[in-house]
PDB file of C-alpha atoms in Angstrom:
ATOM      1  CA  UNK D   1      85.604 120.567 105.696  1.00  0.00           C
ATOM      2  CA  UNK D   2      85.282 117.499 107.887  1.00  0.00           C
ATOM      3  CA  UNK D   3      83.061 118.660 111.490  1.00  0.00           C
ATOM      4  CA  UNK D   4      83.645 116.207 114.076  1.00  0.00           C
ATOM      5  CA  UNK D   5      81.950 117.472 117.902  1.00  0.00           C
ATOM      6  CA  UNK D   6      81.502 115.929 120.994  1.00  0.00           C
ATOM      7  CA  UNK D   7      77.915 114.260 120.800  1.00  0.00           C
ATOM      8  CA  UNK D   8      79.769 111.640 117.746  1.00  0.00           C
ATOM      9  CA  UNK D   9      82.066 110.802 120.170  1.00  0.00           C
ATOM     10  CA  UNK D  10      80.537 107.519 120.266  1.00  0.00           C
ATOM     11  CA  UNK D  11      83.293 105.825 121.620  1.00  0.00           C
ATOM     12  CA  UNK D  12      86.154 106.662 122.137  1.00  0.00           C
ATOM     13  CA  UNK D  13      87.739 104.925 119.613  1.00  0.00           C
ATOM     14  CA  UNK D  14      87.269 107.144 116.570  1.00  0.00           C
ATOM     15  CA  UNK D  15      88.966 110.129 118.696  1.00  0.00           C
ATOM     16  CA  UNK D  16      91.668 107.027 117.747  1.00  0.00           C
ATOM     17  CA  UNK D  17      91.119 108.060 114.026  1.00  0.00           C
ATOM     18  CA  UNK D  18      90.837 111.595 114.256  1.00  0.00           C
ATOM     19  CA  UNK D  19      94.147 111.320 116.303  1.00  0.00           C
ATOM     20  CA  UNK D  20      95.719 109.889 114.035  1.00  0.00           C
ATOM     21  CA  UNK D  21      94.517 111.685 110.518  1.00  0.00           C
ATOM     22  CA  UNK D  22      95.988 115.500 112.425  1.00  0.00           C
ATOM     23  CA  UNK D  23      98.906 112.938 113.060  1.00  0.00           C
ATOM     24  CA  UNK D  24     100.568 110.891 110.120  1.00  0.00           C
ATOM     25  CA  UNK D  25      98.196 112.196 108.171  1.00  0.00           C
ATOM     26  CA  UNK D  26      96.522 108.610 107.668  1.00  0.00           C
ATOM     27  CA  UNK D  27      93.940 106.362 109.093  1.00  0.00           C
ATOM     28  CA  UNK D  28      95.989 102.516 109.520  1.00  0.00           C
ATOM     29  CA  UNK D  29      93.790  99.923 107.363  1.00  0.00           C
ATOM     30  CA  UNK D  30      91.764 102.505 106.402  1.00  0.00           C
ATOM     31  CA  UNK D  31      91.899 100.818 102.087  1.00  0.00           C
ATOM     32  CA  UNK D  32      92.191  97.532 101.145  1.00  0.00           C
ATOM     33  CA  UNK D  33      95.817  96.326  98.473  1.00  0.00           C
ATOM     34  CA  UNK D  34      93.238  96.658  95.628  1.00  0.00           C
ATOM     35  CA  UNK D  35      92.203 100.349  96.442  1.00  0.00           C
ATOM     36  CA  UNK D  36      95.941 102.083  97.494  1.00  0.00           C
ATOM     37  CA  UNK D  37      96.576  99.440  93.812  1.00  0.00           C
ATOM     38  CA  UNK D  38      94.330 102.634  92.360  1.00  0.00           C
ATOM     39  CA  UNK D  39      95.063 105.968  94.355  1.00  0.00           C
ATOM     40  CA  UNK D  40      98.358 105.559  93.371  1.00  0.00           C
ATOM     41  CA  UNK D  41      98.071 104.621  89.084  1.00  0.00           C
ATOM     42  CA  UNK D  42      95.108 107.554  89.210  1.00  0.00           C
ATOM     43  CA  UNK D  43      98.135 109.350  91.015  1.00  0.00           C
ATOM     44  CA  UNK D  44     100.890 108.603  89.300  1.00  0.00           C
ATOM     45  CA  UNK D  45     100.344 110.978  86.544  1.00  0.00           C
ATOM     46  CA  UNK D  46     100.641 114.572  89.291  1.00  0.00           C
ATOM     47  CA  UNK D  47     103.609 112.377  90.558  1.00  0.00           C
ATOM     48  CA  UNK D  48     105.593 112.364  87.721  1.00  0.00           C
ATOM     49  CA  UNK D  49     104.118 115.726  86.952  1.00  0.00           C
ATOM     50  CA  UNK D  50     105.936 116.907  90.261  1.00  0.00           C
ATOM     51  CA  UNK D  51     109.421 115.319  89.581  1.00  0.00           C
ATOM     52  CA  UNK D  52     108.649 112.687  91.451  1.00  0.00           C
ATOM     53  CA  UNK D  53     110.801 108.849  91.114  1.00  0.00           C
ATOM     54  CA  UNK D  54     107.990 106.709  89.882  1.00  0.00           C
ATOM     55  CA  UNK D  55     107.645 104.749  93.414  1.00  0.00           C
ATOM     56  CA  UNK D  56     104.837 103.105  95.049  1.00  0.00           C
ATOM     57  CA  UNK D  57     106.193 104.868  98.389  1.00  0.00           C
ATOM     58  CA  UNK D  58     106.100 107.815  96.373  1.00  0.00           C
ATOM     59  CA  UNK D  59     102.143 106.990  95.071  1.00  0.00           C
ATOM     60  CA  UNK D  60     100.940 106.611  98.510  1.00  0.00           C
ATOM     61  CA  UNK D  61     103.055 109.614 100.450  1.00  0.00           C
ATOM     62  CA  UNK D  62     102.443 112.189  97.733  1.00  0.00           C
ATOM     63  CA  UNK D  63      98.652 111.339  98.095  1.00  0.00           C
ATOM     64  CA  UNK D  64      99.289 111.162 101.918  1.00  0.00           C
ATOM     65  CA  UNK D  65     100.553 114.659 101.162  1.00  0.00           C
ATOM     66  CA  UNK D  66      97.321 115.847  99.096  1.00  0.00           C
ATOM     67  CA  UNK D  67      95.432 115.540 101.391  1.00  0.00           C
ATOM     68  CA  UNK D  68      96.786 116.576 104.355  1.00  0.00           C
ATOM     69  CA  UNK D  69      96.586 119.504 101.567  1.00  0.00           C
ATOM     70  CA  UNK D  70      92.801 119.458 101.754  1.00  0.00           C
ATOM     71  CA  UNK D  71      91.649 118.206 104.407  1.00  0.00           C
ATOM     72  CA  UNK D  72      90.090 119.890 107.068  1.00  0.00           C
ATOM     73  CA  UNK D  73      89.191 118.908 110.134  1.00  0.00           C
ATOM     74  CA  UNK D  74      86.543 121.006 112.490  1.00  0.00           C
ATOM     75  CA  UNK D  75      87.007 119.692 116.255  1.00  0.00           C
ATOM     76  CA  UNK D  76      84.050 121.078 118.248  1.00  0.00           C
ATOM     77  CA  UNK D  77      84.160 119.893 122.213  1.00  0.00           C
ATOM     78  CA  UNK D  78      83.336 121.180 125.455  1.00  0.00           C
ATOM     79  CA  UNK D  79      86.345 122.455 127.742  1.00  0.00           C
ATOM     80  CA  UNK D  80      86.609 120.393 130.862  1.00  0.00           C
ATOM     81  CA  UNK D  81      88.009 116.679 132.926  1.00  0.00           C
ATOM     82  CA  UNK D  82      86.255 115.237 129.320  1.00  0.00           C
ATOM     83  CA  UNK D  83      88.653 117.121 126.796  1.00  0.00           C
ATOM     84  CA  UNK D  84      91.987 116.498 129.078  1.00  0.00           C
ATOM     85  CA  UNK D  85      91.401 113.371 129.921  1.00  0.00           C
ATOM     86  CA  UNK D  86      91.125 113.554 125.680  1.00  0.00           C
ATOM     87  CA  UNK D  87      94.622 115.393 124.922  1.00  0.00           C
ATOM     88  CA  UNK D  88      95.976 113.372 127.160  1.00  0.00           C
ATOM     89  CA  UNK D  89      95.241 109.706 125.548  1.00  0.00           C
ATOM     90  CA  UNK D  90      95.175 110.962 121.805  1.00  0.00           C
ATOM     91  CA  UNK D  91      98.125 114.494 121.769  1.00  0.00           C
ATOM     92  CA  UNK D  92      97.355 114.850 118.122  1.00  0.00           C
ATOM     93  CA  UNK D  93      94.390 116.625 119.520  1.00  0.00           C
ATOM     94  CA  UNK D  94      96.521 119.338 121.003  1.00  0.00           C
ATOM     95  CA  UNK D  95      99.860 119.335 118.532  1.00  0.00           C
ATOM     96  CA  UNK D  96      98.252 119.383 116.062  1.00  0.00           C
ATOM     97  CA  UNK D  97      95.767 121.625 115.505  1.00  0.00           C
ATOM     98  CA  UNK D  98      94.178 124.533 116.852  1.00  0.00           C
ATOM     99  CA  UNK D  99      92.308 125.933 119.220  1.00  0.00           C
ATOM    100  CA  UNK D 100      89.749 128.833 119.297  1.00  0.00           C
ATOM    101  CA  UNK D 101      87.981 129.346 122.594  1.00  0.00           C
ATOM    102  CA  UNK D 102      84.558 130.766 122.342  1.00  0.00           C
ATOM    103  CA  UNK D 103      83.094 132.648 126.100  1.00  0.00           C
ATOM    104  CA  UNK D 104      79.122 133.718 125.491  1.00  0.00           C
ATOM    105  CA  UNK D 105      79.353 137.529 124.559  1.00  0.00           C
ATOM    106  CA  UNK D 106      76.969 139.798 126.620  1.00  0.00           C
ATOM    107  CA  UNK D 107      74.207 141.352 125.228  1.00  0.00           C
ATOM    108  CA  UNK D 108      75.828 144.284 124.652  1.00  0.00           C
ATOM    109  CA  UNK D 109      78.603 143.384 122.098  1.00  0.00           C
ATOM    110  CA  UNK D 110      76.039 141.089 119.916  1.00  0.00           C
ATOM    111  CA  UNK D 111      73.551 144.595 119.996  1.00  0.00           C
ATOM    112  CA  UNK D 112      76.428 146.526 118.777  1.00  0.00           C
ATOM    113  CA  UNK D 113      78.241 144.304 116.813  1.00  0.00           C
ATOM    114  CA  UNK D 114      74.304 143.660 114.376  1.00  0.00           C
ATOM    115  CA  UNK D 115      74.194 147.524 113.807  1.00  0.00           C
TER     116      UNK D 115
END
């Protein structure tokens, strides 16, 4: 799980990276060409076992899909105008997530659950 809270947003550009992860499953320019070649060579056997044509592009797509299937991102943000603006600027925050709203529980509810 990758936990990303509102306090981690030192620059709005951080949200661009999160948006890319949510929408495409990858971050542009994250890996050098040598690193990409290493990933392709490492995952090639899995691609062949999955009966997918062995090509550089298919290996890269397989890797991205494997990452998407296994990476879980938890975003913790307060509701309000700032969140609305961020959702407009970075649509992946809204379109590719499940939103859970948490509000303060009354004391009697907390006691009821605890006992």
